[in-house]
Coordinates of C-alpha atoms in Angstrom, one line a residue:
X40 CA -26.4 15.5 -26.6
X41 CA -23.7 15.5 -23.9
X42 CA -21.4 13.1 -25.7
X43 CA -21.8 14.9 -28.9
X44 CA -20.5 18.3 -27.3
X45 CA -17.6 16.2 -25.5
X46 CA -16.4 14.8 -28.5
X47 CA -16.6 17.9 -30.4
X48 CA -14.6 19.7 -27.8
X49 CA -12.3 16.9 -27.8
X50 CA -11.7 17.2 -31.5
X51 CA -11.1 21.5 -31.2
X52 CA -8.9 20.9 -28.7
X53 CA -6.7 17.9 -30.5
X54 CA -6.8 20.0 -33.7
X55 CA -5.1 23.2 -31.8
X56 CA -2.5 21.1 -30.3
X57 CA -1.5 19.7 -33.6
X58 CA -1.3 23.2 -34.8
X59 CA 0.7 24.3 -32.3
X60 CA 3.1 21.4 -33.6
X61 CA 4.0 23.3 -36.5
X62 CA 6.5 25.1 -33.8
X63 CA 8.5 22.1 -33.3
X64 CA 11.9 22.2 -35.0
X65 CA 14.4 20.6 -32.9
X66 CA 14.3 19.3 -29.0
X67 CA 14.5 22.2 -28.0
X68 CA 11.4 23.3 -28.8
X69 CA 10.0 19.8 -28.0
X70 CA 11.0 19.6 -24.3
X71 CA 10.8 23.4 -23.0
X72 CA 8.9 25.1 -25.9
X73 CA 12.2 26.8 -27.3
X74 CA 12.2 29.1 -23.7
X75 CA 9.7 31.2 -25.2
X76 CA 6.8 30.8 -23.1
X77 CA 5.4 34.6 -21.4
X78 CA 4.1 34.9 -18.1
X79 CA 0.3 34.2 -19.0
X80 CA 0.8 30.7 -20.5
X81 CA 3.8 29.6 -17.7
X82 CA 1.0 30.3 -14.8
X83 CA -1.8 28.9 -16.9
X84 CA 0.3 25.6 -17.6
X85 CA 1.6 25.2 -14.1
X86 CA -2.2 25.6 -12.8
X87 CA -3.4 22.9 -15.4
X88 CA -1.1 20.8 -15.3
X89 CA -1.6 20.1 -11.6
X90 CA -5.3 20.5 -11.5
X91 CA -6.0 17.3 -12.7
X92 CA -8.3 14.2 -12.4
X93 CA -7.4 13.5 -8.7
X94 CA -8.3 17.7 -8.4
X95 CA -12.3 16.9 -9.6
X96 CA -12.5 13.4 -7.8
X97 CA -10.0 12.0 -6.3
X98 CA -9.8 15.1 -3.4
X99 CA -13.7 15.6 -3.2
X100 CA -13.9 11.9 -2.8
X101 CA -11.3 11.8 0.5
X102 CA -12.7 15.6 1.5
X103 CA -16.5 13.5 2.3
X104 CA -14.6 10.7 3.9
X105 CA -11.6 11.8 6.0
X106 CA -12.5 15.7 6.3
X107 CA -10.0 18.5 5.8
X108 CA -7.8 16.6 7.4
X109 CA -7.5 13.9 4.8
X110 CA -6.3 16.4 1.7
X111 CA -3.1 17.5 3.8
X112 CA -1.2 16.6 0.9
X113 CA -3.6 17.9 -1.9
X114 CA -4.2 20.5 -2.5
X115 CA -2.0 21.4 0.5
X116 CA 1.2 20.4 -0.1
X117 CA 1.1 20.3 -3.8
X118 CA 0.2 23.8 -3.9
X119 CA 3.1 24.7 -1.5
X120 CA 5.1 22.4 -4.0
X121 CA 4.9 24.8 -6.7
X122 CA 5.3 28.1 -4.6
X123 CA 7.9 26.8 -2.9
X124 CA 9.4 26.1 -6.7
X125 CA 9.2 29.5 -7.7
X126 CA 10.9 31.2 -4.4
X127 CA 13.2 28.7 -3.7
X128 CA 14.3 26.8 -7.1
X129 CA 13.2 28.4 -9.8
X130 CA 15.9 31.3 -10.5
X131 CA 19.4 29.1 -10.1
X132 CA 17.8 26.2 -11.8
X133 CA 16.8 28.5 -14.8
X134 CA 20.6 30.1 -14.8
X135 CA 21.7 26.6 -15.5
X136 CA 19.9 26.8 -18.6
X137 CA 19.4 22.6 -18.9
X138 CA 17.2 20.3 -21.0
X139 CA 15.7 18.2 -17.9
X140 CA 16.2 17.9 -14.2
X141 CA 18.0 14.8 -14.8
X142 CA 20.7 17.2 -16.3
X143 CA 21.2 18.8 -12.9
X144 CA 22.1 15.9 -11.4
X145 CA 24.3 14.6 -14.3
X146 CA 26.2 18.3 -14.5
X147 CA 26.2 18.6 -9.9
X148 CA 26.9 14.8 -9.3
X149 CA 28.0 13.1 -12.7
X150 CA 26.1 10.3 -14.2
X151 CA 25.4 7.8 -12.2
X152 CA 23.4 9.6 -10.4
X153 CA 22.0 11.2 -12.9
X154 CA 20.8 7.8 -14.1
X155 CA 19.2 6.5 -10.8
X156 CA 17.3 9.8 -10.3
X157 CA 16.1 9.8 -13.2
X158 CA 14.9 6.1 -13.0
X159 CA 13.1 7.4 -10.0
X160 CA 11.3 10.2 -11.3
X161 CA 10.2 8.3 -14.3
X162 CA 8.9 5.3 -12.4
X163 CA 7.1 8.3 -10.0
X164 CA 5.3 9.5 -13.0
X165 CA 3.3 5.8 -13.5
X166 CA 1.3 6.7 -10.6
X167 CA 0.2 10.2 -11.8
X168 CA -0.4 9.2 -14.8
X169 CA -2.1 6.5 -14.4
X170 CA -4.8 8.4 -12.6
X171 CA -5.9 10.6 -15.4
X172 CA -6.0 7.5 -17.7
X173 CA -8.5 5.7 -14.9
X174 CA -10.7 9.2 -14.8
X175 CA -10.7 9.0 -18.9
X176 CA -12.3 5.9 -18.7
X177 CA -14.9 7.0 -16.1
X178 CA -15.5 10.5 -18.1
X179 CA -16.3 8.3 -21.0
X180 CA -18.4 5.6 -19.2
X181 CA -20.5 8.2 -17.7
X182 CA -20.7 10.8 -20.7
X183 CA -22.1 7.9 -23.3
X184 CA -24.4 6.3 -20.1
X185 CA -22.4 3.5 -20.0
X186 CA -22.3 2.7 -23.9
X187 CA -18.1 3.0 -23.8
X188 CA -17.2 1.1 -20.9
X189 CA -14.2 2.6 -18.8
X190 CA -11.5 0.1 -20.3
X191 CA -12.7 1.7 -23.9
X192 CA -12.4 5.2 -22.2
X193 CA -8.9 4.7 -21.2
X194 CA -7.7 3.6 -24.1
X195 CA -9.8 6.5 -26.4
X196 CA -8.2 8.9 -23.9
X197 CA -4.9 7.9 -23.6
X198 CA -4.6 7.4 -27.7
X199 CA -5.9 11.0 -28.5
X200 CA -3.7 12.8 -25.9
X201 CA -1.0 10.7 -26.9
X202 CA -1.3 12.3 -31.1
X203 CA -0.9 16.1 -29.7
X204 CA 1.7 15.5 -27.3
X205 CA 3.8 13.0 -29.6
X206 CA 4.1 15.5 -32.2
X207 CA 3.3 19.3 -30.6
X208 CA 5.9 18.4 -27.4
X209 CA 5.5 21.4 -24.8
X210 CA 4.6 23.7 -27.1
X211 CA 1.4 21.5 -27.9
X212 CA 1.1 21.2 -24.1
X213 CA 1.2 25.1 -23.1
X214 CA -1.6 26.4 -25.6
X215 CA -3.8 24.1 -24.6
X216 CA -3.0 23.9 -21.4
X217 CA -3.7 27.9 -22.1
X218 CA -7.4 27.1 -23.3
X219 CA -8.1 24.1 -20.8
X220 CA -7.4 26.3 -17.4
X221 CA -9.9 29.2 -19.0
X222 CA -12.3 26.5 -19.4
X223 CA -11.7 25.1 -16.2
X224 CA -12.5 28.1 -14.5
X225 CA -15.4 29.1 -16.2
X226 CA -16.8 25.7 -15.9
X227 CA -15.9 25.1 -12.2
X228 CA -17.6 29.2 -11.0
X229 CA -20.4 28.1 -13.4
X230 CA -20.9 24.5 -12.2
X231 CA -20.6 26.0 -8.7
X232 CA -22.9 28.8 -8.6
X233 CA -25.3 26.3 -10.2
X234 CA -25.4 23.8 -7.4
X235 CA -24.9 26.4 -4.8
X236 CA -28.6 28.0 -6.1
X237 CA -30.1 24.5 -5.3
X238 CA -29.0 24.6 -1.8
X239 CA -29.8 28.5 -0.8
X240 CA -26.5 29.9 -1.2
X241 CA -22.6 29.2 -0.6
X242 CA -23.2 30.2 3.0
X243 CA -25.7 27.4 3.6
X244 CA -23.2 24.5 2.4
X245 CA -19.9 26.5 4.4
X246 CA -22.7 26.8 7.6
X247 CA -23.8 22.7 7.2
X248 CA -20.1 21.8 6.5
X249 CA -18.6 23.5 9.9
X250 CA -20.9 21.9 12.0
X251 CA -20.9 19.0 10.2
X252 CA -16.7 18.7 11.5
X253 CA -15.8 18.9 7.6
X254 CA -12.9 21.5 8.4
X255 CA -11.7 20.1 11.2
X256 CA -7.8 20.0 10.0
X257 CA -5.0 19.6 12.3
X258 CA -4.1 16.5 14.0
X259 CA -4.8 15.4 17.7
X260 CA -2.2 15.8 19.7
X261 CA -0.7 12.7 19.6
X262 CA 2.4 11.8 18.6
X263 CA 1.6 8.6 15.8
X264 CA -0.4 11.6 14.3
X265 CA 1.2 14.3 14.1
X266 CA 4.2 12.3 12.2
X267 CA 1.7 10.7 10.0
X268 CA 0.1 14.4 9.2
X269 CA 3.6 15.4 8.5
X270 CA 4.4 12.3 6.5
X271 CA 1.6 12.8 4.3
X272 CA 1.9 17.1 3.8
X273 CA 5.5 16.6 2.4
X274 CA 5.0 13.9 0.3
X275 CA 3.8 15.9 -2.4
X276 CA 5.2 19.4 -1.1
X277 CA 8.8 17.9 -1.2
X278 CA 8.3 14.7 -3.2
X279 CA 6.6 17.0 -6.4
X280 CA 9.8 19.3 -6.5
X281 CA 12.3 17.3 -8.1
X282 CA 10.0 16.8 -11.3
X283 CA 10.3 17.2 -14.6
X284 CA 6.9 18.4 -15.6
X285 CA 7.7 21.3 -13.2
X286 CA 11.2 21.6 -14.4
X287 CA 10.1 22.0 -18.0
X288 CA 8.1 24.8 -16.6
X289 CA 10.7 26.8 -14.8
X290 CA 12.6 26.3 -17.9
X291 CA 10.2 27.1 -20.9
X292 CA 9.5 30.8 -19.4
X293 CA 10.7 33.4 -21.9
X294 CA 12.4 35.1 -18.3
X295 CA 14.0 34.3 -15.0
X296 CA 11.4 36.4 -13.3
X297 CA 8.2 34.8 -15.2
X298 CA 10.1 31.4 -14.1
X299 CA 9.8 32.5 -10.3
X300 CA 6.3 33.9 -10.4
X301 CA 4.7 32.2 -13.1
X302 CA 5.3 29.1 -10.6
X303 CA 4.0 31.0 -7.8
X304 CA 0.8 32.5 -9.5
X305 CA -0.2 28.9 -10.8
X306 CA 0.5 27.5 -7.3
X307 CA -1.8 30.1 -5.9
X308 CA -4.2 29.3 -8.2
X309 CA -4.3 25.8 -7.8
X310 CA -4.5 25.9 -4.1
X311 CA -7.8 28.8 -4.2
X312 CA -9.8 26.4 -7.3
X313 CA -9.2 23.0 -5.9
X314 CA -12.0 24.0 -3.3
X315 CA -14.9 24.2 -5.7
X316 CA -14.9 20.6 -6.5
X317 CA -15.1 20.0 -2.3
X318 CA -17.6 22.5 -2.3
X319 CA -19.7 20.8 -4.7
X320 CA -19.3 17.7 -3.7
X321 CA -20.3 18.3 0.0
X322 CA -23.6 20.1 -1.6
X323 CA -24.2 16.3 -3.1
X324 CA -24.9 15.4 0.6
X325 CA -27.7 18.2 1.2
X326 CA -29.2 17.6 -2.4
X327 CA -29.0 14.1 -3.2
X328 CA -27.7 12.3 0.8
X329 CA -29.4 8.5 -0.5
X330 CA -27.2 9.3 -3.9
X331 CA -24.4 10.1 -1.4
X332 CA -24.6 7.5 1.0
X333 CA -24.6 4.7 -1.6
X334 CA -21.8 5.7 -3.2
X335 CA -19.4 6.7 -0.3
X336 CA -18.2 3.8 0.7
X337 CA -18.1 2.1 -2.9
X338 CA -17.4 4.5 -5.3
X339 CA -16.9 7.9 -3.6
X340 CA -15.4 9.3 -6.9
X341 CA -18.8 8.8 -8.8
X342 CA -20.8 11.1 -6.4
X343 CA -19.9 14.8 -8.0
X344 CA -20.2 13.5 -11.7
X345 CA -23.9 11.5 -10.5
X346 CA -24.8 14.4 -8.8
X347 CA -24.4 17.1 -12.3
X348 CA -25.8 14.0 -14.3
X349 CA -29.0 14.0 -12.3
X350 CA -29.4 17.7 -10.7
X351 CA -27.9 19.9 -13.4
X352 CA -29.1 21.6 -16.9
X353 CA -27.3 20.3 -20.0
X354 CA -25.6 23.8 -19.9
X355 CA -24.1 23.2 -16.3
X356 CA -23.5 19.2 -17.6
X357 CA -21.3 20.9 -20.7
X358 CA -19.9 23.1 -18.3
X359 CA -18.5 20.7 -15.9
X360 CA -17.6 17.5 -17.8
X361 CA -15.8 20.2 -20.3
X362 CA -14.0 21.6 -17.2
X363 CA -13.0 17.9 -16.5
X364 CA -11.7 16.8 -19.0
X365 CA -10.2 20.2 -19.9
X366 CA -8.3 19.2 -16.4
X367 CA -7.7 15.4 -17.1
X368 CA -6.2 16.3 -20.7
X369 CA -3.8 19.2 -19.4
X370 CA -2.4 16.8 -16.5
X371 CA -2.1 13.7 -18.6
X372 CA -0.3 15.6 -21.8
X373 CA 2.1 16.9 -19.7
X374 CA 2.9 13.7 -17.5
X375 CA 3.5 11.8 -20.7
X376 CA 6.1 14.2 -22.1
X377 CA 8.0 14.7 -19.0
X378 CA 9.3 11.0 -17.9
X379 CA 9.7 10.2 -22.0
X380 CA 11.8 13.6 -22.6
X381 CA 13.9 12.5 -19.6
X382 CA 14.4 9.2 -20.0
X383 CA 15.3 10.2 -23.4
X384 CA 18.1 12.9 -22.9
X385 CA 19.3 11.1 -19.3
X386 CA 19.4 7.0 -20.2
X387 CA 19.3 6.5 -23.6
X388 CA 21.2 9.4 -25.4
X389 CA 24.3 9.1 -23.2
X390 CA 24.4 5.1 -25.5
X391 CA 24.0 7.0 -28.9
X392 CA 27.0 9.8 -28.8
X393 CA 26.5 9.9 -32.4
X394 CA 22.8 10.4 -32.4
X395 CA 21.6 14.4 -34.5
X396 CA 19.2 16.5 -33.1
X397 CA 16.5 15.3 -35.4
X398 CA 17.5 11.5 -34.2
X399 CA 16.9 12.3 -30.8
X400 CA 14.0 14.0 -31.7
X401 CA 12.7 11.0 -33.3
X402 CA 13.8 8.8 -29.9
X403 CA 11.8 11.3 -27.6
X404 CA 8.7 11.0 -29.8
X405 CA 8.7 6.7 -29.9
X406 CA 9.5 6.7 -26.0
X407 CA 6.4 8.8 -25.7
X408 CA 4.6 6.2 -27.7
X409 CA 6.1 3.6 -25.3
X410 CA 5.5 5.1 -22.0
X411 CA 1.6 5.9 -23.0
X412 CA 0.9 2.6 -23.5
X413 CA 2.6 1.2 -20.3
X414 CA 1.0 3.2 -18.2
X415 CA -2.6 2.7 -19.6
X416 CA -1.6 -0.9 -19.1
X417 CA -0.9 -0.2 -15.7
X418 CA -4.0 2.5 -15.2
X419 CA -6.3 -0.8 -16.7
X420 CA -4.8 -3.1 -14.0
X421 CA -4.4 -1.0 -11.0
X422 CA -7.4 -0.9 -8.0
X423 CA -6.1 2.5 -6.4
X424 CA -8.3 4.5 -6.3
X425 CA -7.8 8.2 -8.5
X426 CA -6.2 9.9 -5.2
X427 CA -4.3 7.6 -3.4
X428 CA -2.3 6.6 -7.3
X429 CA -1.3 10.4 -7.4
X430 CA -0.3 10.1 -3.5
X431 CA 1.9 7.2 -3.7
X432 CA 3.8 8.8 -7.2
X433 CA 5.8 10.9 -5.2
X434 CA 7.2 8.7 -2.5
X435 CA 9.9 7.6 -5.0
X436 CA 11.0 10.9 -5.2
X437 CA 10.7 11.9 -1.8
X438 CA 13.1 9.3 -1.0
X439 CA 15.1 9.3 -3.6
X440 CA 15.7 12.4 -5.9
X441 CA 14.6 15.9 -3.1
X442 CA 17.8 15.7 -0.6
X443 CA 20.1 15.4 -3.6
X444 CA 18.3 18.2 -5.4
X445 CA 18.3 20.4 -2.4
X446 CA 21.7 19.9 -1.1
X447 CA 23.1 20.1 -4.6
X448 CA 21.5 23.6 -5.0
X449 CA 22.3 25.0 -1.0
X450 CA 24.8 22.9 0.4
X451 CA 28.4 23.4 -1.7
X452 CA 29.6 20.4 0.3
X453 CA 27.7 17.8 -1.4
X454 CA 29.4 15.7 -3.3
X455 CA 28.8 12.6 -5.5
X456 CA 29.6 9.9 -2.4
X457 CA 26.7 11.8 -0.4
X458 CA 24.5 11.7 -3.1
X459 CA 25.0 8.3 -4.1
X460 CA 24.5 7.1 0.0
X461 CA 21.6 9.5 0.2
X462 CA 19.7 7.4 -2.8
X463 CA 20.7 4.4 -1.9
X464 CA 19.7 4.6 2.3
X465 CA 16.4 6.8 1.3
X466 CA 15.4 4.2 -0.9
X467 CA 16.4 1.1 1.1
X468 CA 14.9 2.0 4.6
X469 CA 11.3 3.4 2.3
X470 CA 11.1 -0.4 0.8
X471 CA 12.1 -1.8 4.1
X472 CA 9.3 -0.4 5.8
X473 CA 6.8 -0.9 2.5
X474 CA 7.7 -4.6 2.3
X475 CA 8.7 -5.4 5.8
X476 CA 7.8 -3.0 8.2
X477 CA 4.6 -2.9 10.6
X478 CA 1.0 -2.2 9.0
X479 CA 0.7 1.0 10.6
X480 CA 3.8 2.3 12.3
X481 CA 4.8 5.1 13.8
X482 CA 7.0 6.6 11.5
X483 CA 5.4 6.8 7.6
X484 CA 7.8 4.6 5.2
X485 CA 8.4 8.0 2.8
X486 CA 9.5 10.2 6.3
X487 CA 11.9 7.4 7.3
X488 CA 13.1 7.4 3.5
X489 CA 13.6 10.7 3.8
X490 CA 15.2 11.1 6.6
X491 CA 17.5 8.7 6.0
X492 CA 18.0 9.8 2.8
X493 CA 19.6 13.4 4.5
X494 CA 21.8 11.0 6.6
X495 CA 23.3 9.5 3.9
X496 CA 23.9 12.8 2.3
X497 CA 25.5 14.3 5.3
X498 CA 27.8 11.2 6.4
X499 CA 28.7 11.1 2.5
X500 CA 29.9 14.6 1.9
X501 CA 31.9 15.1 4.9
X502 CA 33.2 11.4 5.5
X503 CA 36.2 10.5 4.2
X504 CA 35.7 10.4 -0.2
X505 CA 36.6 7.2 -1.7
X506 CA 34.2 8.3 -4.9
X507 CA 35.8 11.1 -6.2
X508 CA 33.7 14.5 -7.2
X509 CA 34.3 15.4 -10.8
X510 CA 30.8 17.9 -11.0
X511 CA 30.0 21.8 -10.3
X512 CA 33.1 24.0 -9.0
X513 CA 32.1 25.7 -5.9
X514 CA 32.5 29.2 -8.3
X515 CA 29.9 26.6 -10.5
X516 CA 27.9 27.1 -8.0
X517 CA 27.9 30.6 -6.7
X518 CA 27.5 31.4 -10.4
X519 CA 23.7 29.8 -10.6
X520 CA 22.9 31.6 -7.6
X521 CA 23.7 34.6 -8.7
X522 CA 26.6 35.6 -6.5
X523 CA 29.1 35.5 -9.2
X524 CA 29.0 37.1 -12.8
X525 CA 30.0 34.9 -15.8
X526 CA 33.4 37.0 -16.0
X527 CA 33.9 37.1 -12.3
X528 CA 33.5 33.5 -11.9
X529 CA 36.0 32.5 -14.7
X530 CA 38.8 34.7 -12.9
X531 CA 37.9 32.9 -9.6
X532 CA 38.7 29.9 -10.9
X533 CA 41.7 31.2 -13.1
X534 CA 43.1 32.5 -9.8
X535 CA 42.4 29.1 -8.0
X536 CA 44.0 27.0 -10.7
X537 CA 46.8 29.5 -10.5

């Protein structure tokens, strides 16, 4: 009965995402829903997007096993990701009025670095990916007891997402994305006051939990880790920024204002309902603790989806695995479009001058195709487990696409030299340390990556140039942050020329 109310929910939910496909006209509306998108459906596709498979399992899983302590980076720092998105990034990138991230780079730093940030933030997106694929199969596996095996899952999964997204674009993903975060709300404050009646109350599980240690959350103080804690909060606070599926966000919102705080909202959102699936997961240790014990060390991202199988209703079972999923398919849509829509626009179209609107409409749409069935390959042969694959995505990017983001948004010095030294030093010293470096040292590859990464960006700009900077005017830039109006910026530079 289960598997027949998941696939009928999966059906409703692929048939209104190739309705909303009817929208699509040009790549416009393919890659940032034609900037139409109101306040309501921004925040809801921010929140869904991020609440995802590792949301459900992955941080449960590490909550049981390393504490408070061990989710620094999500939901903490992926949460602050998106606020700090809305306050800080949001409006000027929005005034630019761009197609990808990957076309800020191109139009602040020209194209080659354009090109390798790109390559960065697409390769980034394998990881995150990947791990919705992997929880597909598992969904699957469990839903049907084991009659679709997880490989089977994956590729069901990943093939049914992949019809909606290929042809609906962002519009496709911001309806459902819509529907999915209602249902993931009712399911998770349903699922939740289910399993808190079993074990007297919310109060009783907070009570057990804080004596238990569970919220212990800072680091000792010692020096090895405090770095590491800081190593591991701003890989996803600073390493998710520079992304397209949160680009595509900023820049689908009908508004610059719903832009800023449609980021925000979902951010705040995210950070307050990535708790219930801790919550419920520590009440598996007071209800089932054999179930629990068994599974921690060998599967720890089985226990919350054992313990509704065995303890819940079929209501609460609906409730939940339709919450999951609802959270699985809203991540996963939106990770495929974003690296294929980029790649797209920033590597191939550059090749194809000639290429129409409908071509490269066509081009965005096989890519998708292409990069779907990659990275199931790569969620079939990958043993990370759900949380540490959406970790490592963003260390790419940390080292590689932030510092030139930043700096080319707040620092009119930047050039093209410093960007180019900050990639190529950020990424270096990160795969010196991955490949060569100690087992456990004292400073995290991704901080080292990062911090030489703003090195090379500083030493770059204000060296002497032997790259010249053909990008943004400094009246460019004053313009996207507002200091300038469109008039008053072209006399500044009519004067300058002058």
């Amino acid at each position: 009965m289960l598997l027949w109310f998941v696939i009928a929910y999966w059906i409703v939910s692929v048939g209104i995402g190739l309705y909303a496909a009817t929208r699509v006209r040009n790549t416009k509306d393919f890659v940032i829903a034609g900037r139409h998108l109101p306040f309501h459906i921004v925040t809801a596709t921010v929140f869904a997007t991020w609440f995802g498979s590792e949301t459900v399992l992955g941080i449960p899983a590490t909550f049981l096993k390393e504490n408070l302590h061990g989710v620094v980076a999500d939901p903490f720092g992926s949460s602050l990701c998106l606020i700090l998105v809305g306050l800080f990034f949001a409006a000027p990138l929005y005034r630019m009025n761009l197609l990808t991230i990957g076309d800020f780079y191109k139009k602040r730093f020209g194209r080659t670095v354009e090109v390798m940030t790109t390559l960065a933030i697409v390769l980034s997106y394998l990881g995150w990916v990947g791990a919705q694929i992997n929880a597909l199969g598992l969904v699957f596996n469990v839903v049907s007891h084991g009659t679709i095996s997880k490989l089977a899952g994956m590729w069901i999964g990943s093939a049914t997402i992949l019809v909606y997204t290929l042809f609906g674009g962002m519009w496709a993903v911001a309806i459902t994305d819509f529907l999915q975060m209602i249902i993931i709300v009712l399911g998770m404050l349903y699922i939740g006051g289910s399993v808190s009646r079993l074990v007297g109350g919310v109060g009783t599980v907070v009570a057990h939990a804080a004596a238990a240690g569970k919220f212990s959350f800072w680091p000792a103080l010692d020096l090895k880790d405090i770095i590491g804690f800081f190593a591991a909060w701003i890989t996803m606070m600073l390493g998710s920024i520079p992304q397209q599926d949160v680009f595509q966000r900023v820049q689908s919102s009908k508004t610059e204002p719903i832009a800023v705080w449609g980021s925000v909202t979902g951010g705040a959102l995210y950070f307050l309902f990535a708790f219930v699936p801790m919550f419920l997961a520590y009440s598996a240790t007071l209800i089932e603790p054999k179930m629990v014990s068994g599974l921690i060390d060998t599967d720890p991202q089985m226990i919350l989806p054992r313990l509704v199988l065995d303890k819940a209703p079929l209501i609460a079972q609906v409730m939940f695995f339709g919450a999951l999923l609802s959270a699985i398919k809203s991540c996963a849509s939106a990770t495929l479009l974003a690296p294929s829509v980029t790649f797209t626009e920033n590597v191939l179209k550059p090749w194809f001058p000639e290429w129409s609107d409908r071509k490269l409409l066509f081009a965005m749409r096989t890519v998708t195709l292409s990069f779907t069935v990659l990275v199931t390959l790569y969620a079939v042969f990958s043993h990370l487990t759900i949380f540490k694959m959406v970790e490592d995505a963003y260390q790419v990017t940390l080292v590689c696409a932030f510092v030139p983001l930043f700096c080319g948004v707040y620092w009119k010095h930047a050039t093209n030299q410093g960007s180019l030294l900050s990639i190529f030093l950020g990424l270096s010293v990160w795969l010196a340390m991955e490949f060569f470096g100690p087992d456990d040292p004292l400073i995290p590859g991704q901080l080292a990556g990062l911090l030489a990464s703003a090195v090379g960006m500083v030493v770059g700009s204000l060296g002497p140039q032997r790259i010249p900077h053909q990008a943004m005017t400094h009246e460019e830039i004053l313009r996207v942050h507002g200091k300038l109006s469109g008039h008053a910026a072209q006399l500044t530079h009519h004067v300058a020329a002058e």
